[in-house]
Amino acid sequence: VTNTTFSCNFSNDGGGAVDITNAHVDFSGCSFTKNEANASVGGAVDISGAAVVSFTNTDFTGNFTSGGTNFDGGAVSIISNATVSFTGCNFSDNGHVGATWVASADTRYGGAIYVANSPNAATTGNPVTVTNCQFYNNTANLGGGIYGDISTNISVTNSYFTGNYAGSTNSTT
C-alpha cells in the first residue's frame, strides 16, 4: 500500500481504518488521520495473528480508541505474535479526542502503539521494531507513546519521544 490516505474511518470491531490478520502487508508513504475504533483496539490499524507488517515513512495523527473495556492502541494495536516494523514514521496526537485524557473514554494502553505479542506471558512474541520514528503528544492511561506487556519484544532505535502523556500515576511514557 503506497502513498494512500486513511482518514476519518470508524470501526466497532478493531482497526478504525485497517484490520490485518495473518497477512503480509507493507505500507509506504501513507497517512492515517482521525480514525477511531469504538470499544475496540487499534484506532487506525489492528494487527493480529501471524501477520507480518511494515510501515515506512507513514504518519499517524489524531487516531484513537474509545469506550468499552478493551480499547488499546490509539494508532496501532499489535497482538498474537505479529511481526511489525516502523521505519521513519511519525506519531502525533493519538489516543484521545479532547484536550485531556478521560478514563473509560480514551485509549487505555498505548497512546500511539500497543503491543501484547503473546497470550502466554511465559513466551516472548515476535519482534516489533521502531527505527527513526518520532512520537509527539500521544496520550493513554498507561504508555503515552508505546505500551508493551510482559510478553513483548520491542526494539526502539534512534527515535524521539516528547510530550507524550500517561494518565495513570504509576506509568511512564
C-alpha positions as MATLAB code, in Angstrom:
seq = 'VTNTTFSCNFSNDGGGAVDITNAHVDFSGCSFTKNEANASVGGAVDISGAAVVSFTNTDFTGNFTSGGTNFDGGAVSIISNATVSFTGCNFSDNGHVGATWVASADTRYGGAIYVANSPNAATTGNPVTVTNCQFYNNTANLGGGIYGDISTNISVTNSYFTGNYAGSTNSTT';
ca = [
       0.000    0.000    0.000;
       1.783    3.149   -1.204;
       1.020    6.877   -0.769;
      -2.503    6.234    0.492;
      -4.541    8.292    2.979;
      -6.870    6.694    5.541;
      -8.920    9.448    7.174;
     -11.980    9.606    9.465;
     -12.768    5.867    9.348;
     -14.683    4.117   12.136;
     -14.982    0.550   13.416;
     -16.746   -1.196   16.294;
     -14.573   -4.285   15.761;
     -10.937   -3.155   15.772;
      -8.826   -1.230   13.318;
     -10.655    2.019   12.643;
      -9.148    2.081    9.137;
      -7.439   -1.313    8.629;
      -7.682   -4.728   10.318;
      -4.894   -7.194    9.413;
      -4.916  -10.859   10.494;
      -2.367  -13.468    9.342;
      -1.352  -11.429    6.273;
       1.794   -9.755    4.937;
       1.216   -6.054    4.234;
       3.706   -3.234    3.557;
       2.691    0.431    3.929;
       4.919    3.165    2.483;
       4.306    6.926    2.474;
       0.814    6.518    3.910;
      -1.201    8.708    6.262;
      -3.654    7.587    8.964;
      -5.628   10.555   10.344;
      -8.545   10.752   12.807;
      -9.562    7.104   12.617;
     -11.499    5.554   15.523;
     -12.066    2.087   16.928;
     -15.009    2.253   19.338;
     -14.949   -0.180   22.270;
     -12.163   -1.947   20.446;
      -8.418   -1.875   19.645;
      -6.253   -0.081   17.080;
      -7.694    3.355   16.374;
      -6.121    3.277   12.900;
      -4.725   -0.260   12.485;
      -5.338   -3.555   14.305;
      -2.723   -6.256   13.615;
      -3.102   -9.827   14.886;
      -2.307  -13.464   14.282;
       0.887  -14.323   12.422;
       0.784  -11.090   10.412;
       3.977   -9.554    9.047;
       3.550   -5.797    8.552;
       5.900   -2.910    7.783;
       5.255    0.827    7.941;
       7.789    3.091    6.204;
       7.578    6.906    6.241;
       3.985    6.714    7.423;
       2.192    9.326    9.566;
      -0.325    8.548   12.315;
      -2.173   11.652   13.546;
      -5.211   12.017   15.812;
      -6.244    8.338   15.856;
      -7.914    6.926   18.975;
      -9.904    4.166   20.616;
     -12.975    4.980   22.660;
     -15.148    3.435   25.331;
     -15.649   -0.142   26.396;
     -13.331   -2.312   28.455;
     -10.729   -3.286   25.838;
      -9.705   -0.130   23.992;
      -5.950   -0.178   23.393;
      -3.571    1.275   20.787;
      -4.619    4.799   19.858;
      -2.939    4.456   16.467;
      -1.843    0.793   16.242;
      -2.633   -2.382   18.197;
      -0.328   -5.392   17.745;
      -1.230   -8.758   19.306;
      -0.822  -12.522   18.926;
       2.757  -12.876   17.697;
       2.525  -10.454   14.781;
       5.869   -9.151   13.469;
       5.766   -5.413   12.793;
       8.339   -2.780   11.828;
       8.042    1.013   11.856;
      10.735    2.981    9.986;
      10.719    6.763    9.649;
       7.171    7.068   10.974;
       5.582    9.971   12.857;
       3.019    9.519   15.635;
       1.289   12.656   16.911;
      -1.813   13.419   18.992;
      -3.032    9.812   19.070;
      -5.030    8.270   21.912;
      -7.595   10.886   22.876;
     -10.341   13.074   21.459;
     -10.408   16.158   23.671;
      -7.800   18.319   25.336;
      -7.138   15.800   28.121;
      -7.274   12.052   28.607;
     -10.527   10.775   30.188;
     -10.810    7.406   31.970;
     -13.253    4.996   30.260;
     -13.486    7.255   27.207;
      -9.995    7.465   25.703;
      -7.270    4.943   24.845;
      -6.452    2.675   27.777;
      -2.947    1.371   26.893;
      -0.533    2.739   24.278;
      -1.447    6.185   23.008;
       0.451    5.530   19.779;
       1.322    1.805   19.838;
       0.009   -1.070   21.968;
       1.917   -4.367   21.905;
       0.779   -7.609   23.546;
       2.537  -10.203   21.474;
       1.644  -13.367   23.320;
      -1.368  -14.635   25.211;
       1.110  -16.519   27.427;
       3.423  -14.286   29.496;
       5.958  -17.135   29.682;
       6.709  -16.811   25.961;
       8.084  -13.880   24.025;
       6.286  -12.732   20.926;
       7.933  -11.873   17.638;
       9.773   -8.573   17.478;
       8.304   -5.146   16.989;
      10.944   -2.735   15.724;
      10.767    1.059   15.851;
      13.551    2.872   13.955;
      13.975    6.594   13.237;
      10.434    7.386   14.406;
       9.011   10.405   16.233;
       6.339   10.358   18.965;
       4.679   13.692   19.839;
       1.817   14.360   22.276;
       0.293   10.870   22.334;
      -1.918   10.040   25.321;
      -3.123    6.927   27.159;
      -3.749    5.759   30.688;
      -0.560    3.645   30.540;
       2.207    4.171   27.969;
       1.533    7.508   26.333;
       3.897    6.691   23.452;
       4.269    2.894   23.491;
       2.834    0.258   25.813;
       4.264   -3.264   25.867;
       3.087   -6.024   28.176;
       5.393   -8.533   29.849;
       5.373  -10.859   26.852;
       6.590   -8.354   24.257;
       9.859   -7.970   22.405;
      10.214   -4.325   21.293;
      13.333   -2.721   19.825;
      13.475    1.104   19.661;
      16.413    2.694   17.805;
      17.235    6.332   17.035;
      13.710    7.552   17.800;
      12.400   10.697   19.506;
       9.705   10.938   22.208;
       8.373   14.270   23.512;
       5.170   15.485   25.136;
       3.625   12.014   25.446;
       1.332   11.644   28.449;
       0.283    8.673   30.569;
      -2.820    9.461   32.660;
      -2.137    6.977   35.443;
       0.298    7.989   38.171;
       2.055    4.601   38.077;
       3.086    4.665   34.430;
       5.644    6.205   32.113;
       5.549    7.400   28.542;
];
